């Protein structure tokens, strides 16, 4: 009897193929305080991999733009660079004059940013996309009114 060419199956081949749901990982965020400081929560610093005690940054923005929409933080070893300061539960980078000259009115409007990592001349830098915080208006209550009914003028005798 001649031997036959037989293709054997694996148990994995009998399993239905399911599409893996890839959750889009949220980018680290922060905000600009009323004092003009860029606030990084501790979780964002950890997520970005920044060592706040030893890292200094060169701070820049897009060339030729009047209003700041993006800030770029490039780690550097230079002496005349910005350093991150510990404040409360997070870290901050004081940039009051730079932000106000860049058209960001941090006293009147709350600004938030999302941070991402980008490559700048072979070094990993951080891009902060700044945008005003959008406040969602609360929808009016449309359910059944609760509590006592308001008294009308006829009931009060006035």
GROMACS .gro file of C-alpha atoms in nm:
model
  158
    1UNK     CA    1   0.000   0.000   0.000
    2UNK     CA    2   0.139   0.343  -0.095
    3UNK     CA    3   0.177   0.610   0.170
    4UNK     CA    4  -0.047   0.909   0.119
    5UNK     CA    5   0.030   1.274   0.164
    6UNK     CA    6  -0.186   1.378   0.456
    7UNK     CA    7  -0.230   1.731   0.585
    8UNK     CA    8  -0.294   1.734   0.958
    9UNK     CA    9  -0.487   2.012   1.132
   10UNK     CA   10  -0.407   2.188   1.456
   11UNK     CA   11  -0.673   2.251   1.724
   12UNK     CA   12  -0.617   2.628   1.676
   13UNK     CA   13  -0.739   2.600   1.318
   14UNK     CA   14  -1.079   2.483   1.441
   15UNK     CA   15  -1.132   2.791   1.659
   16UNK     CA   16  -1.337   3.076   1.513
   17UNK     CA   17  -1.130   3.377   1.431
   18UNK     CA   18  -1.215   3.673   1.649
   19UNK     CA   19  -1.105   4.022   1.577
   20UNK     CA   20  -0.900   4.157   1.861
   21UNK     CA   21  -1.028   4.488   1.978
   22UNK     CA   22  -0.739   4.723   2.004
   23UNK     CA   23  -0.812   4.995   2.250
   24UNK     CA   24  -0.672   5.326   2.147
   25UNK     CA   25  -0.450   5.426   2.432
   26UNK     CA   26  -0.529   5.773   2.550
   27UNK     CA   27  -0.246   6.021   2.527
   28UNK     CA   28  -0.116   6.172   2.851
   29UNK     CA   29  -0.288   6.498   2.937
   30UNK     CA   30  -0.239   6.802   3.159
   31UNK     CA   31  -0.355   7.159   3.190
   32UNK     CA   32  -0.239   7.518   3.224
   33UNK     CA   33  -0.301   7.667   3.567
   34UNK     CA   34  -0.430   8.018   3.642
   35UNK     CA   35  -0.073   8.114   3.736
   36UNK     CA   36   0.061   8.028   3.389
   37UNK     CA   37   0.224   7.698   3.481
   38UNK     CA   38   0.200   7.387   3.268
   39UNK     CA   39   0.080   7.116   3.507
   40UNK     CA   40   0.174   6.753   3.447
   41UNK     CA   41  -0.010   6.501   3.666
   42UNK     CA   42   0.219   6.235   3.814
   43UNK     CA   43   0.057   5.968   3.594
   44UNK     CA   44   0.137   6.167   3.278
   45UNK     CA   45   0.501   6.214   3.382
   46UNK     CA   46   0.529   5.841   3.443
   47UNK     CA   47   0.356   5.755   3.115
   48UNK     CA   48   0.590   5.981   2.916
   49UNK     CA   49   0.896   5.842   3.094
   50UNK     CA   50   1.023   6.180   3.215
   51UNK     CA   51   1.260   6.190   3.513
   52UNK     CA   52   1.149   6.522   3.666
   53UNK     CA   53   1.436   6.557   3.914
   54UNK     CA   54   1.716   6.544   3.659
   55UNK     CA   55   1.567   6.640   3.322
   56UNK     CA   56   1.586   6.993   3.183
   57UNK     CA   57   1.405   7.106   2.870
   58UNK     CA   58   1.442   7.345   2.583
   59UNK     CA   59   1.095   7.488   2.522
   60UNK     CA   60   0.988   7.589   2.173
   61UNK     CA   61   0.689   7.649   1.951
   62UNK     CA   62   0.610   7.656   1.579
   63UNK     CA   63   0.818   7.912   1.388
   64UNK     CA   64   0.628   8.207   1.247
   65UNK     CA   65   0.305   8.154   1.441
   66UNK     CA   66   0.161   8.433   1.654
   67UNK     CA   67  -0.057   8.218   1.876
   68UNK     CA   68   0.082   7.913   2.054
   69UNK     CA   69  -0.099   7.594   1.963
   70UNK     CA   70   0.186   7.350   2.022
   71UNK     CA   71   0.470   7.355   2.270
   72UNK     CA   72   0.773   7.137   2.217
   73UNK     CA   73   0.986   7.015   2.506
   74UNK     CA   74   1.328   6.879   2.409
   75UNK     CA   75   1.541   6.721   2.685
   76UNK     CA   76   1.885   6.884   2.707
   77UNK     CA   77   2.196   6.900   2.925
   78UNK     CA   78   2.241   7.277   2.888
   79UNK     CA   79   2.251   7.496   3.196
   80UNK     CA   80   2.014   7.762   3.062
   81UNK     CA   81   1.713   7.533   3.024
   82UNK     CA   82   1.376   7.496   3.195
   83UNK     CA   83   1.340   7.245   3.474
   84UNK     CA   84   1.027   7.079   3.608
   85UNK     CA   85   0.923   7.166   3.965
   86UNK     CA   86   0.731   6.943   4.205
   87UNK     CA   87   0.392   7.091   4.296
   88UNK     CA   88   0.138   6.901   4.504
   89UNK     CA   89   0.061   6.566   4.347
   90UNK     CA   90   0.208   6.656   4.009
   91UNK     CA   91   0.481   6.858   3.842
   92UNK     CA   92   0.480   7.198   3.679
   93UNK     CA   93   0.679   7.397   3.428
   94UNK     CA   94   0.648   7.775   3.492
   95UNK     CA   95   0.604   7.958   3.159
   96UNK     CA   96   0.390   8.263   3.251
   97UNK     CA   97   0.543   8.522   3.017
   98UNK     CA   98   0.594   8.286   2.726
   99UNK     CA   99   0.231   8.175   2.735
  100UNK     CA  100   0.091   8.527   2.771
  101UNK     CA  101   0.308   8.657   2.483
  102UNK     CA  102   0.192   8.359   2.278
  103UNK     CA  103  -0.172   8.464   2.302
  104UNK     CA  104  -0.286   8.221   2.570
  105UNK     CA  105  -0.509   8.395   2.825
  106UNK     CA  106  -0.481   8.136   3.101
  107UNK     CA  107  -0.658   8.364   3.353
  108UNK     CA  108  -0.986   8.379   3.159
  109UNK     CA  109  -0.993   8.036   2.993
  110UNK     CA  110  -0.883   7.695   3.114
  111UNK     CA  111  -0.651   7.526   2.867
  112UNK     CA  112  -0.568   7.156   2.848
  113UNK     CA  113  -0.306   6.972   2.646
  114UNK     CA  114  -0.233   6.625   2.519
  115UNK     CA  115   0.128   6.516   2.514
  116UNK     CA  116   0.290   6.293   2.256
  117UNK     CA  117   0.644   6.180   2.190
  118UNK     CA  118   0.816   6.280   1.866
  119UNK     CA  119   1.167   6.251   1.723
  120UNK     CA  120   1.375   6.571   1.710
  121UNK     CA  121   1.722   6.534   1.561
  122UNK     CA  122   1.764   6.183   1.702
  123UNK     CA  123   1.631   6.273   2.048
  124UNK     CA  124   1.291   6.192   2.188
  125UNK     CA  125   1.099   6.515   2.244
  126UNK     CA  126   0.751   6.588   2.373
  127UNK     CA  127   0.484   6.775   2.179
  128UNK     CA  128   0.207   6.940   2.381
  129UNK     CA  129  -0.104   7.018   2.173
  130UNK     CA  130  -0.277   7.302   2.361
  131UNK     CA  131  -0.650   7.363   2.327
  132UNK     CA  132  -0.913   7.547   2.531
  133UNK     CA  133  -1.116   7.319   2.753
  134UNK     CA  134  -1.463   7.256   2.620
  135UNK     CA  135  -1.733   7.268   2.883
  136UNK     CA  136  -2.035   7.057   2.810
  137UNK     CA  137  -2.355   7.227   2.925
  138UNK     CA  138  -2.568   7.016   3.151
  139UNK     CA  139  -2.895   6.910   2.989
  140UNK     CA  140  -3.206   7.040   3.165
  141UNK     CA  141  -3.385   6.795   3.389
  142UNK     CA  142  -3.683   6.650   3.203
  143UNK     CA  143  -3.802   6.393   3.454
  144UNK     CA  144  -4.083   6.402   3.702
  145UNK     CA  145  -4.062   6.698   3.941
  146UNK     CA  146  -3.979   6.595   4.297
  147UNK     CA  147  -4.059   6.747   4.634
  148UNK     CA  148  -4.342   6.971   4.737
  149UNK     CA  149  -4.546   7.146   4.476
  150UNK     CA  150  -4.494   7.523   4.465
  151UNK     CA  151  -4.779   7.715   4.620
  152UNK     CA  152  -4.974   7.945   4.394
  153UNK     CA  153  -5.095   8.293   4.487
  154UNK     CA  154  -5.452   8.168   4.538
  155UNK     CA  155  -5.341   7.916   4.800
  156UNK     CA  156  -5.132   8.168   4.996
  157UNK     CA  157  -5.418   8.418   5.015
  158UNK     CA  158  -5.227   8.710   4.862
   0.00000   0.00000   0.00000
